[in-house]
Amino acid sequence: MSRGPRPGTVIWGLLVIAVGVLTIVASTGISLDLELAAIIGLAAAGGLLLLTAVLGAARARRR
């Protein structure tokens, strides 16, 4: 029974894409606070991981 990709895998994939985009932007010379961007990105990824864990637990409880 296939249920699609695991949420954690999708979130880590989005994080890797974000790091790649930030690397490209930083190499173009655009002024960007990389430390703040990293903090925001990691906080967003952590929040999404927590949200998917809570939703998964709620879904499992209904079964």
mmCIF file of C-alpha atoms in Angstrom:
data_model
loop_
_atom_site.group_PDB
_atom_site.id
_atom_site.type_symbol
_atom_site.label_atom_id
_atom_site.label_comp_id
_atom_site.label_asym_id
_atom_site.label_seq_id
_atom_site.Cartn_x
_atom_site.Cartn_y
_atom_site.Cartn_z
ATOM 1 C CA MET A 1 0.000 0.000 0.000
ATOM 2 C CA SER A 2 1.641 3.237 -1.161
ATOM 3 C CA ARG A 3 0.841 6.392 0.772
ATOM 4 C CA GLY A 4 3.179 8.737 -1.057
ATOM 5 C CA PRO A 5 6.418 10.296 0.120
ATOM 6 C CA ARG A 6 7.103 10.625 3.816
ATOM 7 C CA PRO A 7 6.673 14.187 5.127
ATOM 8 C CA GLY A 8 10.145 14.270 6.642
ATOM 9 C CA THR A 9 11.692 13.424 3.289
ATOM 10 C CA VAL A 10 9.775 16.221 1.584
ATOM 11 C CA ILE A 11 10.773 18.750 4.257
ATOM 12 C CA TRP A 12 14.457 17.807 4.056
ATOM 13 C CA GLY A 13 14.249 18.085 0.274
ATOM 14 C CA LEU A 14 12.799 21.587 0.580
ATOM 15 C CA LEU A 15 15.569 22.503 3.020
ATOM 16 C CA VAL A 16 18.247 21.323 0.586
ATOM 17 C CA ILE A 17 16.613 23.309 -2.228
ATOM 18 C CA ALA A 18 16.527 26.406 -0.006
ATOM 19 C CA VAL A 19 20.234 26.040 0.792
ATOM 20 C CA GLY A 20 20.970 25.746 -2.924
ATOM 21 C CA VAL A 21 18.961 28.864 -3.722
ATOM 22 C CA LEU A 22 20.681 30.796 -0.923
ATOM 23 C CA THR A 23 24.068 29.689 -2.258
ATOM 24 C CA ILE A 24 23.193 30.919 -5.742
ATOM 25 C CA VAL A 25 21.870 34.232 -4.406
ATOM 26 C CA ALA A 26 24.956 34.737 -2.227
ATOM 27 C CA SER A 27 27.283 34.072 -5.164
ATOM 28 C CA THR A 28 25.566 36.731 -7.298
ATOM 29 C CA GLY A 29 26.660 39.488 -4.928
ATOM 30 C CA ILE A 30 23.187 40.420 -3.700
ATOM 31 C CA SER A 31 23.287 41.718 -0.134
ATOM 32 C CA LEU A 32 21.714 39.035 2.052
ATOM 33 C CA ASP A 33 21.973 38.275 5.765
ATOM 34 C CA LEU A 34 22.845 34.578 5.532
ATOM 35 C CA GLU A 35 22.764 34.013 9.294
ATOM 36 C CA LEU A 36 19.221 35.340 9.562
ATOM 37 C CA ALA A 37 18.153 33.350 6.504
ATOM 38 C CA ALA A 38 19.624 30.177 8.027
ATOM 39 C CA ILE A 39 17.848 30.772 11.338
ATOM 40 C CA ILE A 40 14.522 31.366 9.605
ATOM 41 C CA GLY A 41 14.975 28.349 7.330
ATOM 42 C CA LEU A 42 15.853 25.981 10.159
ATOM 43 C CA ALA A 43 13.004 27.287 12.308
ATOM 44 C CA ALA A 44 10.559 26.783 9.436
ATOM 45 C CA ALA A 45 11.860 23.256 8.763
ATOM 46 C CA GLY A 46 11.617 22.387 12.465
ATOM 47 C CA GLY A 47 8.084 23.751 12.643
ATOM 48 C CA LEU A 48 7.053 21.743 9.595
ATOM 49 C CA LEU A 49 8.596 18.571 11.038
ATOM 50 C CA LEU A 50 6.700 19.087 14.307
ATOM 51 C CA LEU A 51 3.464 19.806 12.447
ATOM 52 C CA THR A 52 3.736 16.659 10.319
ATOM 53 C CA ALA A 53 4.509 14.590 13.433
ATOM 54 C CA VAL A 54 1.425 15.914 15.231
ATOM 55 C CA LEU A 55 -0.783 15.378 12.175
ATOM 56 C CA GLY A 56 0.579 11.855 11.719
ATOM 57 C CA ALA A 57 -0.103 11.001 15.360
ATOM 58 C CA ALA A 58 -3.636 12.388 15.112
ATOM 59 C CA ARG A 59 -4.267 10.363 11.956
ATOM 60 C CA ALA A 60 -2.926 7.186 13.590
ATOM 61 C CA ARG A 61 -5.113 7.764 16.652
ATOM 62 C CA ARG A 62 -8.263 7.842 14.479
ATOM 63 C CA ARG A 63 -7.547 4.400 13.025
#
